[in-house]
Short mmCIF file of C-alpha atoms and ligand atoms in Angstrom, two decimals:
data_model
loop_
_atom_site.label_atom_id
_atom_site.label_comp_id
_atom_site.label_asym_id
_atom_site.label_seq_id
_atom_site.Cartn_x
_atom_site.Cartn_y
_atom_site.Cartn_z
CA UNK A 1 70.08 5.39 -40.36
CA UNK A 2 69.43 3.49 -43.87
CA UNK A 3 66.28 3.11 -45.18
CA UNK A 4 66.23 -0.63 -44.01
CA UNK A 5 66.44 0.13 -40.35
CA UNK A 6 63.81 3.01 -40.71
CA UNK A 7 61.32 0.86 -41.85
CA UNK A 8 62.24 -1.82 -39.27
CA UNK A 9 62.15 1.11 -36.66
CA UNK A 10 58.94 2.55 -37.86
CA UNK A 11 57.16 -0.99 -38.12
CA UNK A 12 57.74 -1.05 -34.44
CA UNK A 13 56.38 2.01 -33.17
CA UNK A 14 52.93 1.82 -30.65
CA UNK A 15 51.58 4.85 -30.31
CA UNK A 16 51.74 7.80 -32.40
CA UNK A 17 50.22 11.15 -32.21
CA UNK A 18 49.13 13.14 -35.78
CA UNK A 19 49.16 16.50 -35.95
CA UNK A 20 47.10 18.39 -38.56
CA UNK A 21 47.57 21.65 -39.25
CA UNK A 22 44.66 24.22 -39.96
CA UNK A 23 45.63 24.60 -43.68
CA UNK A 24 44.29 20.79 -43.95
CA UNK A 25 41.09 21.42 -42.57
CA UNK A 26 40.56 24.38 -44.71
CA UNK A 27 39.64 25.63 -48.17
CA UNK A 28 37.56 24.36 -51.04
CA UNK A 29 35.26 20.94 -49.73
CA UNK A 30 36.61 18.93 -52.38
CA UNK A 31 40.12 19.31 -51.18
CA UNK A 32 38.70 18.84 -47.49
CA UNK A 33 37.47 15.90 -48.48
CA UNK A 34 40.09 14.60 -50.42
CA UNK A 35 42.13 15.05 -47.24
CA UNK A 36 39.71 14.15 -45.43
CA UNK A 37 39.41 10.57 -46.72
CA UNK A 38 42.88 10.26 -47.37
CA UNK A 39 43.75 10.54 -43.25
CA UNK A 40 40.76 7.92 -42.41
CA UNK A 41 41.91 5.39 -44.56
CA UNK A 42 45.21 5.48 -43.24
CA UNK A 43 44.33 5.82 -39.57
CA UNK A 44 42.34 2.95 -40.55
CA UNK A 45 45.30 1.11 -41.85
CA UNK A 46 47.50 1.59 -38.87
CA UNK A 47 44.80 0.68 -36.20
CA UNK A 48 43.86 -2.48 -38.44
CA UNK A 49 48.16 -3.14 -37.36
CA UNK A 50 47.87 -2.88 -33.69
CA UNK A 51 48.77 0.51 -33.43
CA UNK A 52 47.41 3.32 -31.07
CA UNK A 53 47.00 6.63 -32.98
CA UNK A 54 45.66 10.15 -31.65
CA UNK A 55 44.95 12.53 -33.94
CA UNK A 56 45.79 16.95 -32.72
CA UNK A 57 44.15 19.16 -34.86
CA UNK A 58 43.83 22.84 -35.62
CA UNK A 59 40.93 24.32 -37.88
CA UNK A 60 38.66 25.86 -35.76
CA UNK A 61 39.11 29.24 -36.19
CA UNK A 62 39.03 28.28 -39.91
CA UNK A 63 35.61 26.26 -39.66
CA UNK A 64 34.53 29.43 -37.49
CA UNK A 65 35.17 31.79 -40.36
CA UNK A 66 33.21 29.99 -42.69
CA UNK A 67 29.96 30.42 -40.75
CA UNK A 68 30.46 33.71 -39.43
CA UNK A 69 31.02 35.20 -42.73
CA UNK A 70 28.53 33.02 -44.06
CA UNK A 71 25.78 34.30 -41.62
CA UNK A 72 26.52 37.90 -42.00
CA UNK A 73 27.28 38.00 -45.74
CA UNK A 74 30.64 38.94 -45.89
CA UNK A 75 33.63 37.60 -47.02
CA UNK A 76 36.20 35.77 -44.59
CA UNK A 77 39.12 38.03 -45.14
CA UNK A 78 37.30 41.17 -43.52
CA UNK A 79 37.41 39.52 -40.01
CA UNK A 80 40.07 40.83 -37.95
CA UNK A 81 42.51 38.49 -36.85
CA UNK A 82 42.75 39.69 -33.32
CA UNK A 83 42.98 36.85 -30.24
CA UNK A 84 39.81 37.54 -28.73
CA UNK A 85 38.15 37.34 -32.54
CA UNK A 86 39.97 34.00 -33.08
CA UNK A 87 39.04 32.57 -29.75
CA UNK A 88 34.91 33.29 -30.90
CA UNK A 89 35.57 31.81 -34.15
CA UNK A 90 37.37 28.73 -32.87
CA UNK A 91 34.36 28.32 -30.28
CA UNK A 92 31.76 28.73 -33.15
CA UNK A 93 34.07 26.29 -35.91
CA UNK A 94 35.29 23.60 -33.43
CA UNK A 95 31.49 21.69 -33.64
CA UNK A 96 31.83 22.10 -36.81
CA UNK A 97 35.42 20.41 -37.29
CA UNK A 98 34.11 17.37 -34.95
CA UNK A 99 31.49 17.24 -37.50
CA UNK A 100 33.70 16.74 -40.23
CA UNK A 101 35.84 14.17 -38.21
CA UNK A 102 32.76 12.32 -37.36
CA UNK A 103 31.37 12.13 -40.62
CA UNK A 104 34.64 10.62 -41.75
CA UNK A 105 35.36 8.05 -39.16
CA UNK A 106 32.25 6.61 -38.37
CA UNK A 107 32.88 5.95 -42.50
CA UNK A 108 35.70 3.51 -41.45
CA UNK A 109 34.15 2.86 -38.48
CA UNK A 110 36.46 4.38 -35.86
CA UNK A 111 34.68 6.30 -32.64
CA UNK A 112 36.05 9.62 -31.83
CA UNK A 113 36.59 11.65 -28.76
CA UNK A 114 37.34 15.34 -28.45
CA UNK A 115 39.74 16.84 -25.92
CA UNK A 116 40.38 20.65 -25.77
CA UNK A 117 42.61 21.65 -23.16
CA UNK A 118 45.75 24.17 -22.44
CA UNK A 119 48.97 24.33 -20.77
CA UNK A 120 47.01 26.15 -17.74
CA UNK A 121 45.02 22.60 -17.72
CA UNK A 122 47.74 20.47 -16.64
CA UNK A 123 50.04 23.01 -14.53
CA UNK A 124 48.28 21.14 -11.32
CA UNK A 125 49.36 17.74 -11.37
CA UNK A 126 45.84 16.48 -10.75
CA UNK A 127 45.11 18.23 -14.40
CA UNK A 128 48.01 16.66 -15.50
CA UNK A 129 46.51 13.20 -13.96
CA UNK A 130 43.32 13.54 -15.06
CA UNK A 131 44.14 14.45 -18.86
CA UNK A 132 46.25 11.23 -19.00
CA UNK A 133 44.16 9.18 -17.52
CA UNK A 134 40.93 9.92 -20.09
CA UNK A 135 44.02 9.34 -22.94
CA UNK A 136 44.73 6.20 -21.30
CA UNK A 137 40.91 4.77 -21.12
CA UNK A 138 40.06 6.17 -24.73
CA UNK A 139 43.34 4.12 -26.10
CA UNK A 140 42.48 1.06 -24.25
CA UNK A 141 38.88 1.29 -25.37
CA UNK A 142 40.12 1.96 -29.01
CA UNK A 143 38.50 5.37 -29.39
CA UNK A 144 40.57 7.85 -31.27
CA UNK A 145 40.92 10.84 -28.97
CA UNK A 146 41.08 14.14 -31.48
CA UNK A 147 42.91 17.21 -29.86
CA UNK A 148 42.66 20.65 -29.92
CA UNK A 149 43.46 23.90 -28.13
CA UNK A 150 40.94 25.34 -25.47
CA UNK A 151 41.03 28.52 -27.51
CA UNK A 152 38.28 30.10 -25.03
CA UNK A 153 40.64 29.95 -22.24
CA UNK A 154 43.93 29.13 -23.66
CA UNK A 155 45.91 31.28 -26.20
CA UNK A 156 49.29 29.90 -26.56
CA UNK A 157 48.50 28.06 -29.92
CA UNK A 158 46.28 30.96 -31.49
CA UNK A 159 49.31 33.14 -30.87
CA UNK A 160 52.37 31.20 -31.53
CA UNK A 161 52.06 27.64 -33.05
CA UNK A 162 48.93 26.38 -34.46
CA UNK A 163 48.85 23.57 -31.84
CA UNK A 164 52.48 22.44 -32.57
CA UNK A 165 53.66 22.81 -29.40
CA UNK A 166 50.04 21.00 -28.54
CA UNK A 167 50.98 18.32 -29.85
CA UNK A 168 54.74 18.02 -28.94
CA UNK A 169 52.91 17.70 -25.07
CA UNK A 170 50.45 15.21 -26.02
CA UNK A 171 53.20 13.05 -27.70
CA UNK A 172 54.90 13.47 -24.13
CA UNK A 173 51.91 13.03 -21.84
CA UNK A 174 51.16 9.80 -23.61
CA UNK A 175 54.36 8.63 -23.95
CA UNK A 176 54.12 8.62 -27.86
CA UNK A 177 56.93 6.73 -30.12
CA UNK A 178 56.44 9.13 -32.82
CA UNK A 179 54.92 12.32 -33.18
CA UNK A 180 54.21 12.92 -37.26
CA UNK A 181 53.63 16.54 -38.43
CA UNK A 182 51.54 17.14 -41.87
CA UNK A 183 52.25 20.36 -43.40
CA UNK A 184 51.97 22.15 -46.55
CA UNK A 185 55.31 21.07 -47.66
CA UNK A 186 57.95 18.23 -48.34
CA UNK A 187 59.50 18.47 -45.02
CA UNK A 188 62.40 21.11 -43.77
CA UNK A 189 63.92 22.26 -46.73
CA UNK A 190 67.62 23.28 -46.76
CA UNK A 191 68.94 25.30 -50.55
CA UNK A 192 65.77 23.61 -51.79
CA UNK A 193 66.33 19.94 -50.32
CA UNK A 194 63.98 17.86 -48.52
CA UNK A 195 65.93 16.78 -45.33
CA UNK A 196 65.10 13.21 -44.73
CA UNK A 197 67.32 12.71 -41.20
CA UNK A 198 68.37 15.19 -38.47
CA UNK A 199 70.00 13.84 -35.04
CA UNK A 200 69.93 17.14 -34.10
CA UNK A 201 68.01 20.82 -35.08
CA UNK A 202 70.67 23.64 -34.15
CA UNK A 203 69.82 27.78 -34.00
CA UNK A 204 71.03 28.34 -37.68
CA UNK A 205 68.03 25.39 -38.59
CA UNK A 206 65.55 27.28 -36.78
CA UNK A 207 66.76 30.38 -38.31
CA UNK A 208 66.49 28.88 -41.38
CA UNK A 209 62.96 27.44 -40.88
CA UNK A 210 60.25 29.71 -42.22
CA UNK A 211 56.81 31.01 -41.16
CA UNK A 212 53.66 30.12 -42.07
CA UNK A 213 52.01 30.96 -45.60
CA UNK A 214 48.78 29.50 -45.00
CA UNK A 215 45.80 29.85 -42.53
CA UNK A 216 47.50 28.70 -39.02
CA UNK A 217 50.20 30.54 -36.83
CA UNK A 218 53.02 28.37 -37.04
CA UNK A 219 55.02 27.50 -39.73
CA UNK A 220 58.36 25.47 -39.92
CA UNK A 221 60.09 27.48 -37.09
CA UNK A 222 57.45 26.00 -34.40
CA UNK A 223 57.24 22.28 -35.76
CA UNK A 224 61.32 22.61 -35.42
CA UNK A 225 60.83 23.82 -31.81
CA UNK A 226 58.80 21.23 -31.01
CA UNK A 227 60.83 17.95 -32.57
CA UNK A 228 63.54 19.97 -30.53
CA UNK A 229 62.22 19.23 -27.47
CA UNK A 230 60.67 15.68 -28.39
CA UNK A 231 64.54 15.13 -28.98
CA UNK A 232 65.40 15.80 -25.35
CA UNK A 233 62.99 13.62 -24.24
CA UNK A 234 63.88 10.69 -26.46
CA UNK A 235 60.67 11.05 -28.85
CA UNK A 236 61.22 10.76 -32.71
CA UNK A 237 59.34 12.93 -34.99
CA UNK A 238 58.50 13.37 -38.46
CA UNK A 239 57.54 16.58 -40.29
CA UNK A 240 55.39 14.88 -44.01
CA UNK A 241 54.05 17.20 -46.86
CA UNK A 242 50.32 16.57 -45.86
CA UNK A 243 49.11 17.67 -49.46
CA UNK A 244 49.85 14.23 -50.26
CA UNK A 245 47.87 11.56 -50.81
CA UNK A 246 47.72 8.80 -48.34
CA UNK A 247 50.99 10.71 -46.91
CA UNK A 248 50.88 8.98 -43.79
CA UNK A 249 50.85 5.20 -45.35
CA UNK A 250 53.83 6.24 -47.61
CA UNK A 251 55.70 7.63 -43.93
CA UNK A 252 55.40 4.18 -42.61
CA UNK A 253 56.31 2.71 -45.63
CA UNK A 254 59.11 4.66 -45.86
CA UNK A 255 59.08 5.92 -48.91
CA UNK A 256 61.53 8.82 -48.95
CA UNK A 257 58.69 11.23 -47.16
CA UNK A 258 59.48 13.90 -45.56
CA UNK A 259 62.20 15.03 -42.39
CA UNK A 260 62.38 12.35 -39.48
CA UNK A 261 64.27 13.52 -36.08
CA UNK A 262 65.48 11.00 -34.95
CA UNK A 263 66.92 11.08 -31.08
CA UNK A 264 70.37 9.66 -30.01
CA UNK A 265 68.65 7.89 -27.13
CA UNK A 266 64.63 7.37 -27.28
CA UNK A 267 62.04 6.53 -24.85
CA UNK A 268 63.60 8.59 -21.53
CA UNK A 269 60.89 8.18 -19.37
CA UNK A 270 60.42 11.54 -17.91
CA UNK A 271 59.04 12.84 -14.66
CA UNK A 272 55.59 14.76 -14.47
CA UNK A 273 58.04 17.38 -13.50
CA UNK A 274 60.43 16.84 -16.47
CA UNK A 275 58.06 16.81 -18.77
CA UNK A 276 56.79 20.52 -17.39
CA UNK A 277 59.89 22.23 -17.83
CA UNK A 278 60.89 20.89 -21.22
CA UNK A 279 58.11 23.07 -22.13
CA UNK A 280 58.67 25.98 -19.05
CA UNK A 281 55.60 25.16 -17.50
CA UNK A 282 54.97 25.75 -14.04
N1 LIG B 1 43.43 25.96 -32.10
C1 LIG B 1 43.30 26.79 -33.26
C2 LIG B 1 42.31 26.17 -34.24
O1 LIG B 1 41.84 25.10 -34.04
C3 LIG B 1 44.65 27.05 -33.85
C4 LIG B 1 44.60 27.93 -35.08
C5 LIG B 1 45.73 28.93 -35.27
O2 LIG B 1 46.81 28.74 -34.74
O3 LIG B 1 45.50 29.91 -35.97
O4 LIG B 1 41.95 26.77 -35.21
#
């Protein structure tokens, strides 16, 4: 694919699904902020052209670990990292990261929705019906539905991914034409180089794709796993350095940002039960 006919294909694309990763959503407030501001505007930008966007996002654990060591005076990196630790600190922090989405958005005027749920959500198909249905209404009543993990009852994503895998399904259960990534980097690197188009991710990529130096659990190897499986289902996806300013606006511009995997075949139009074993559900 040339640059020409990426922009054409991205200037067509409906519905896309954002995934930020908990090293976004953390650190100083300035850089929060900065971030912050950054995604709104561009969210902004893309609704203002017609397009749906829903927004998956990690950081409550982090949020959580701000208060808690906060409250009892001491610093964050003295709480113990175990799952049942994580899944009190994502139920104290995940008010607090609506509260930073919501402060933001209402800024550029977009209303928000929040939607926690896990795999074990959807293994009935009535979950499965219900979830997409409440994606559907939000989208046709313009509300931008922000995702997250059920951490209370769901683990998967505090253990292995950091909701990439989260939002590989969400791109699937809404039928998504793109699923973008922001991470801490310039995209999956090979002897130092940015890959900017892969048709296909083999074992020796996902060998090759590394773990996760920041705050979150998953790292290249997951975000790989997941545009994996987008690929058998005909869903492009993009993996953008989200340290970047306006990083998303530059994607769709396509100005040379990041790694887009790009299917042979898109749009497959899977079965409920398709869908459910792509990622070995019941
Ligand atoms: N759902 C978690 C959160 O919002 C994921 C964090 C992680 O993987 O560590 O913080």
């Amino acid at each position: 694919m040339n640059r020409k006919d990426f922009y054409t294909y991205l200037q067509n694309v409906q519905t896309i699904v954002i995934k930020v990763g908990s090293a976004r959503v953390s650190g100083e407030d300035y850089e929060i902020n900065d971030f912050l501001f950054s995604l709104a505007s561009d969210i902004r930008e893309l609704r203002d052209n017609g397009k749906k966007v829903i927004l998956v996002s990690s950081g409550a654990v982090s949020q959580g670990k701000k208060v808690i060591s906060s409250i009892k005076n001491f610093s964050e990196n003295v709480i113990k990292s175990e799952t049942p630790e994580k899944q009190a600190l994502a139920a104290i922090g995940q008010s607090k990261l609506m509260k930073l989405y919501e402060g933001i958005f209402s800024r550029v005027n977009i209303p928000i929705a929040q939607i926690l749920f896990g795999t074990l959500d959807i293994e009935s198909s009535k979950g499965y019906e219900n979830l997409k249905n409440t994606f559907n209404q939000l989208l046709q009543w313009n509300v931008l539905p922000i995702v997250n993990e059920n951490d209370s009852i769901a683990i998967e994503e505090l253990k292995l991914g950091d909701n990439d895998f989260l939002s590989g399904m969400v791109s699937l259960v809404v039928g998504a034409d793109i699923l973008l990534i922001l991470t801490g980097v310039n995209g999956f690197l090979r002897e130092n180089q940015t890959v900017e188009f892969m048709r296909e991710i083999t074992d020796f990529d996902l060998r090759m794709a590394s773990g996760p130096e920041g705050p979150g659990t998953g790292g290249m190897n997951t975000k790989l796993k997941t545009a994996k499986i987008l690929l058998k289902a005909g869903i492009p996806s993009a993996i953008v350095n989200g340290k970047k300013s306006h990083i998303i606006h530059k994607f769709f511009q396509a100005e040379n940002e990041g790694t887009f995997i790009i299917p042979e075949v898109s749009h497959k139009n899977l079965s409920e039960r398709e869908i459910k074993d792509l990622f070995n559900l019941k």
